[in-house]
mmCIF file with all atom_site columns, C-alpha atoms and ligand atoms in Angstrom:
data_model
loop_
_atom_site.group_PDB
_atom_site.id
_atom_site.type_symbol
_atom_site.label_atom_id
_atom_site.label_alt_id
_atom_site.label_comp_id
_atom_site.label_asym_id
_atom_site.label_entity_id
_atom_site.label_seq_id
_atom_site.pdbx_PDB_ins_code
_atom_site.Cartn_x
_atom_site.Cartn_y
_atom_site.Cartn_z
_atom_site.occupancy
_atom_site.B_iso_or_equiv
_atom_site.pdbx_formal_charge
_atom_site.auth_seq_id
_atom_site.auth_comp_id
_atom_site.auth_asym_id
_atom_site.auth_atom_id
_atom_site.pdbx_PDB_model_num
ATOM   1   C  CA  . MET A 1 1   ? 9.912  89.288  54.194 1.00 83.00 ? 1114 MET A CA  1
ATOM   2   C  CA  . LEU A 1 2   ? 12.736 91.538  55.575 1.00 91.00 ? 1115 LEU A CA  1
ATOM   3   C  CA  . LEU A 1 3   ? 13.867 94.538  53.360 1.00 95.00 ? 1116 LEU A CA  1
ATOM   4   C  CA  . ILE A 1 4   ? 17.728 95.560  54.013 1.00 97.00 ? 1117 ILE A CA  1
ATOM   5   C  CA  . ASP A 1 5   ? 18.794 98.861  52.730 1.00 97.00 ? 1118 ASP A CA  1
ATOM   6   C  CA  . CYS A 1 6   ? 22.257 98.204  50.627 1.00 98.00 ? 1119 CYS A CA  1
ATOM   7   C  CA  . PRO A 1 7   ? 23.987 101.658 50.332 1.00 97.00 ? 1120 PRO A CA  1
ATOM   8   C  CA  . HIS A 1 8   ? 25.012 100.937 46.715 1.00 97.00 ? 1121 HIS A CA  1
ATOM   9   C  CA  . CYS A 1 9   ? 21.533 99.344  45.368 1.00 97.00 ? 1122 CYS A CA  1
ATOM   10  C  CA  . GLY A 1 10  ? 19.002 100.452 47.832 1.00 97.00 ? 1123 GLY A CA  1
ATOM   11  C  CA  . PRO A 1 11  ? 16.097 98.194  49.844 1.00 97.00 ? 1124 PRO A CA  1
ATOM   12  C  CA  . ARG A 1 12  ? 16.341 94.625  48.599 1.00 97.00 ? 1125 ARG A CA  1
ATOM   13  C  CA  . ASN A 1 13  ? 15.088 91.188  50.115 1.00 97.00 ? 1126 ASN A CA  1
ATOM   14  C  CA  . GLU A 1 14  ? 17.032 89.769  52.497 1.00 97.00 ? 1127 GLU A CA  1
ATOM   15  C  CA  . VAL A 1 15  ? 17.975 86.536  50.954 1.00 97.00 ? 1128 VAL A CA  1
ATOM   16  C  CA  . GLU A 1 16  ? 20.226 88.425  48.828 1.00 98.00 ? 1129 GLU A CA  1
ATOM   17  C  CA  . TYR A 1 17  ? 22.449 89.056  51.782 1.00 98.00 ? 1130 TYR A CA  1
ATOM   18  C  CA  . ALA A 1 18  ? 24.940 86.918  53.651 1.00 98.00 ? 1131 ALA A CA  1
ATOM   19  C  CA  . TYR A 1 19  ? 25.813 87.750  57.218 1.00 97.00 ? 1132 TYR A CA  1
ATOM   20  C  CA  . GLY A 1 20  ? 29.359 88.702  57.975 1.00 97.00 ? 1133 GLY A CA  1
ATOM   21  C  CA  . GLY A 1 21  ? 30.100 89.203  61.594 1.00 96.00 ? 1134 GLY A CA  1
ATOM   22  C  CA  . GLN A 1 22  ? 30.748 92.131  63.800 1.00 97.00 ? 1135 GLN A CA  1
ATOM   23  C  CA  . ALA A 1 23  ? 31.862 95.301  62.064 1.00 96.00 ? 1136 ALA A CA  1
ATOM   24  C  CA  . HIS A 1 24  ? 34.794 97.660  63.053 1.00 94.00 ? 1137 HIS A CA  1
ATOM   25  C  CA  . VAL A 1 25  ? 37.033 94.891  64.290 1.00 94.00 ? 1138 VAL A CA  1
ATOM   26  C  CA  . ALA A 1 26  ? 40.556 96.099  63.328 1.00 92.00 ? 1139 ALA A CA  1
ATOM   27  C  CA  . ARG A 1 27  ? 43.468 93.890  62.500 1.00 94.00 ? 1140 ARG A CA  1
ATOM   28  C  CA  . PRO A 1 28  ? 46.297 94.099  64.721 1.00 96.00 ? 1141 PRO A CA  1
ATOM   29  C  CA  . GLU A 1 29  ? 49.040 96.415  63.402 1.00 96.00 ? 1142 GLU A CA  1
ATOM   30  C  CA  . ASP A 1 30  ? 51.893 93.988  64.517 1.00 96.00 ? 1143 ASP A CA  1
ATOM   31  C  CA  . PRO A 1 31  ? 50.204 90.526  64.843 1.00 94.00 ? 1144 PRO A CA  1
ATOM   32  C  CA  . TYR A 1 32  ? 53.686 89.025  65.749 1.00 95.00 ? 1145 TYR A CA  1
ATOM   33  C  CA  . ALA A 1 33  ? 53.411 91.206  68.876 1.00 97.00 ? 1146 ALA A CA  1
ATOM   34  C  CA  . LEU A 1 34  ? 50.351 89.420  70.445 1.00 97.00 ? 1147 LEU A CA  1
ATOM   35  C  CA  . ASP A 1 35  ? 50.440 86.429  72.720 1.00 97.00 ? 1148 ASP A CA  1
ATOM   36  C  CA  . ASP A 1 36  ? 48.177 83.855  71.869 1.00 97.00 ? 1149 ASP A CA  1
ATOM   37  C  CA  . ARG A 1 37  ? 45.272 84.967  74.118 1.00 97.00 ? 1150 ARG A CA  1
ATOM   38  C  CA  . GLU A 1 38  ? 45.481 88.116  72.441 1.00 96.00 ? 1151 GLU A CA  1
ATOM   39  C  CA  . TRP A 1 39  ? 45.294 86.838  68.936 1.00 96.00 ? 1152 TRP A CA  1
ATOM   40  C  CA  . ALA A 1 40  ? 42.641 84.580  69.999 1.00 97.00 ? 1153 ALA A CA  1
ATOM   41  C  CA  . GLU A 1 41  ? 40.342 87.641  71.101 1.00 96.00 ? 1154 GLU A CA  1
ATOM   42  C  CA  . TYR A 1 42  ? 40.944 89.210  67.856 1.00 96.00 ? 1155 TYR A CA  1
ATOM   43  C  CA  . LEU A 1 43  ? 39.980 85.885  65.823 1.00 96.00 ? 1156 LEU A CA  1
ATOM   44  C  CA  . PHE A 1 44  ? 37.248 84.775  67.877 1.00 96.00 ? 1157 PHE A CA  1
ATOM   45  C  CA  . TYR A 1 45  ? 35.846 87.013  70.393 1.00 96.00 ? 1158 TYR A CA  1
ATOM   46  C  CA  . ARG A 1 46  ? 33.076 89.226  69.335 1.00 96.00 ? 1159 ARG A CA  1
ATOM   47  C  CA  . ASP A 1 47  ? 30.823 91.474  71.213 1.00 95.00 ? 1160 ASP A CA  1
ATOM   48  C  CA  . ASN A 1 48  ? 27.397 90.405  72.040 1.00 95.00 ? 1161 ASN A CA  1
ATOM   49  C  CA  . PRO A 1 49  ? 25.031 93.504  72.907 1.00 95.00 ? 1162 PRO A CA  1
ATOM   50  C  CA  . ARG A 1 50  ? 21.176 93.445  73.448 1.00 97.00 ? 1163 ARG A CA  1
ATOM   51  C  CA  . GLY A 1 51  ? 20.789 96.314  71.513 1.00 95.00 ? 1164 GLY A CA  1
ATOM   52  C  CA  . ASP A 1 52  ? 22.342 98.456  68.701 1.00 95.00 ? 1165 ASP A CA  1
ATOM   53  C  CA  . TYR A 1 53  ? 25.495 96.242  66.934 1.00 96.00 ? 1166 TYR A CA  1
ATOM   54  C  CA  . ALA A 1 54  ? 27.214 97.185  64.241 1.00 96.00 ? 1167 ALA A CA  1
ATOM   55  C  CA  . GLU A 1 55  ? 27.523 94.472  61.517 1.00 97.00 ? 1168 GLU A CA  1
ATOM   56  C  CA  . ARG A 1 56  ? 29.305 93.448  58.134 1.00 97.00 ? 1169 ARG A CA  1
ATOM   57  C  CA  . TRP A 1 57  ? 26.797 92.343  55.448 1.00 98.00 ? 1170 TRP A CA  1
ATOM   58  C  CA  . HIS A 1 58  ? 27.612 91.291  52.015 1.00 98.00 ? 1171 HIS A CA  1
ATOM   59  C  CA  . HIS A 1 59  ? 25.207 91.851  49.095 1.00 98.00 ? 1172 HIS A CA  1
ATOM   60  C  CA  . THR A 1 60  ? 25.974 88.666  47.672 1.00 98.00 ? 1173 THR A CA  1
ATOM   61  C  CA  . GLY A 1 61  ? 22.663 88.416  45.298 1.00 97.00 ? 1174 GLY A CA  1
ATOM   62  C  CA  . GLY A 1 62  ? 23.433 92.081  43.830 1.00 97.00 ? 1175 GLY A CA  1
ATOM   63  C  CA  . CYS A 1 63  ? 26.275 94.497  43.858 1.00 98.00 ? 1176 CYS A CA  1
ATOM   64  C  CA  . ARG A 1 64  ? 28.518 91.718  45.638 1.00 98.00 ? 1177 ARG A CA  1
ATOM   65  C  CA  . LYS A 1 65  ? 29.913 94.720  47.801 1.00 98.00 ? 1178 LYS A CA  1
ATOM   66  C  CA  . TRP A 1 66  ? 30.515 94.265  51.689 1.00 98.00 ? 1179 TRP A CA  1
ATOM   67  C  CA  . PHE A 1 67  ? 28.937 97.387  53.612 1.00 98.00 ? 1180 PHE A CA  1
ATOM   68  C  CA  . ASN A 1 68  ? 28.289 97.773  57.667 1.00 97.00 ? 1181 ASN A CA  1
ATOM   69  C  CA  . ALA A 1 69  ? 24.829 97.989  59.234 1.00 97.00 ? 1182 ALA A CA  1
ATOM   70  C  CA  . ILE A 1 70  ? 23.719 98.959  62.616 1.00 96.00 ? 1183 ILE A CA  1
ATOM   71  C  CA  . ARG A 1 71  ? 21.204 96.320  63.755 1.00 96.00 ? 1184 ARG A CA  1
ATOM   72  C  CA  . ASP A 1 72  ? 18.976 96.053  66.958 1.00 96.00 ? 1185 ASP A CA  1
ATOM   73  C  CA  . THR A 1 73  ? 19.677 92.557  67.912 1.00 96.00 ? 1186 THR A CA  1
ATOM   74  C  CA  . ALA A 1 74  ? 16.556 92.611  70.313 1.00 96.00 ? 1187 ALA A CA  1
ATOM   75  C  CA  . THR A 1 75  ? 14.058 93.467  67.523 1.00 95.00 ? 1188 THR A CA  1
ATOM   76  C  CA  . TYR A 1 76  ? 16.056 92.861  64.311 1.00 94.00 ? 1189 TYR A CA  1
ATOM   77  C  CA  . GLU A 1 77  ? 15.480 96.121  62.933 1.00 95.00 ? 1190 GLU A CA  1
ATOM   78  C  CA  . PHE A 1 78  ? 18.124 97.663  60.801 1.00 96.00 ? 1191 PHE A CA  1
ATOM   79  C  CA  . ARG A 1 79  ? 18.711 101.174 62.067 1.00 94.00 ? 1192 ARG A CA  1
ATOM   80  C  CA  . ALA A 1 80  ? 21.446 102.353 59.348 1.00 95.00 ? 1193 ALA A CA  1
ATOM   81  C  CA  . THR A 1 81  ? 23.498 101.013 56.576 1.00 96.00 ? 1194 THR A CA  1
ATOM   82  C  CA  . TYR A 1 82  ? 26.315 102.701 55.283 1.00 96.00 ? 1195 TYR A CA  1
ATOM   83  C  CA  . PRO A 1 83  ? 29.582 101.586 53.443 1.00 95.00 ? 1196 PRO A CA  1
ATOM   84  C  CA  . ALA A 1 84  ? 32.337 99.544  54.360 1.00 94.00 ? 1197 ALA A CA  1
ATOM   85  C  CA  . GLY A 1 85  ? 35.115 101.833 55.507 1.00 90.00 ? 1198 GLY A CA  1
ATOM   86  C  CA  . SER A 1 86  ? 32.817 104.580 56.902 1.00 90.00 ? 1199 SER A CA  1
ATOM   87  C  CA  . ALA A 1 87  ? 32.654 105.562 60.721 1.00 89.00 ? 1200 ALA A CA  1
ATOM   88  C  CA  . ARG A 1 88  ? 30.049 104.143 62.307 1.00 89.00 ? 1201 ARG A CA  1
ATOM   89  C  CA  . PRO A 1 89  ? 27.064 106.569 62.345 1.00 86.00 ? 1202 PRO A CA  1
ATOM   90  C  CA  . GLY A 1 90  ? 24.791 107.767 65.358 1.00 72.00 ? 1203 GLY A CA  1
ATOM   91  C  CA  . THR A 1 91  ? 22.252 105.613 66.304 1.00 51.00 ? 1204 THR A CA  1
ATOM   92  C  CA  . GLY A 1 92  ? 19.565 107.752 67.370 1.00 49.00 ? 1205 GLY A CA  1
ATOM   93  C  CA  . PRO A 1 93  ? 16.241 107.928 65.967 1.00 48.00 ? 1206 PRO A CA  1
ATOM   94  C  CA  . GLY A 1 94  ? 16.252 108.996 62.414 1.00 42.00 ? 1207 GLY A CA  1
ATOM   95  C  CA  . PRO A 1 95  ? 16.445 107.634 58.939 1.00 41.00 ? 1208 PRO A CA  1
ATOM   96  C  CA  . THR A 1 96  ? 17.174 104.109 58.308 1.00 41.00 ? 1209 THR A CA  1
ATOM   97  C  CA  . SER A 1 97  ? 17.829 104.818 54.618 1.00 40.00 ? 1210 SER A CA  1
ATOM   98  C  CA  . HIS A 1 98  ? 21.493 105.232 53.654 1.00 42.00 ? 1211 HIS A CA  1
ATOM   99  C  CA  . GLU A 1 99  ? 20.259 108.720 52.223 1.00 41.00 ? 1212 GLU A CA  1
ATOM   100 C  CA  . GLY A 1 100 ? 20.337 110.108 55.578 1.00 40.00 ? 1213 GLY A CA  1
ATOM   101 C  CA  . VAL A 1 101 ? 23.490 108.568 57.025 1.00 42.00 ? 1214 VAL A CA  1
ATOM   102 C  CA  . GLN A 1 102 ? 26.726 110.543 57.273 1.00 42.00 ? 1215 GLN A CA  1
ATOM   103 C  CA  . PRO A 1 103 ? 29.881 108.555 56.819 1.00 41.00 ? 1216 PRO A CA  1
HETATM 104 ZN ZN1 . ZN  B 2 .   ? 24.062 96.004  46.657 1.00 82.20 ? 2441 ZN  B ZN1 1
#
């Protein structure tokens, strides 16, 4: 069982969550200014790193709020979770709880 630390509810079983893709993907300010390739890149292209990756998660079985997480894609370890709309925290060694993460 994997525990994911919802920034609103605390640690809960992974089955309560739904994955929402890459975090911090900003919608273009003027979508009509994009050509087809740029629009397709916004819609479909995402980073695919080995290591720390900022992701969106939805606590579907709990508070039903979206939040962001930094997860190591190689080990599946969650390094931090933080509320949606907050800046990505540093990902160095440190607490994995939301209590130690600065927005
Ligand atoms: Zn929650």
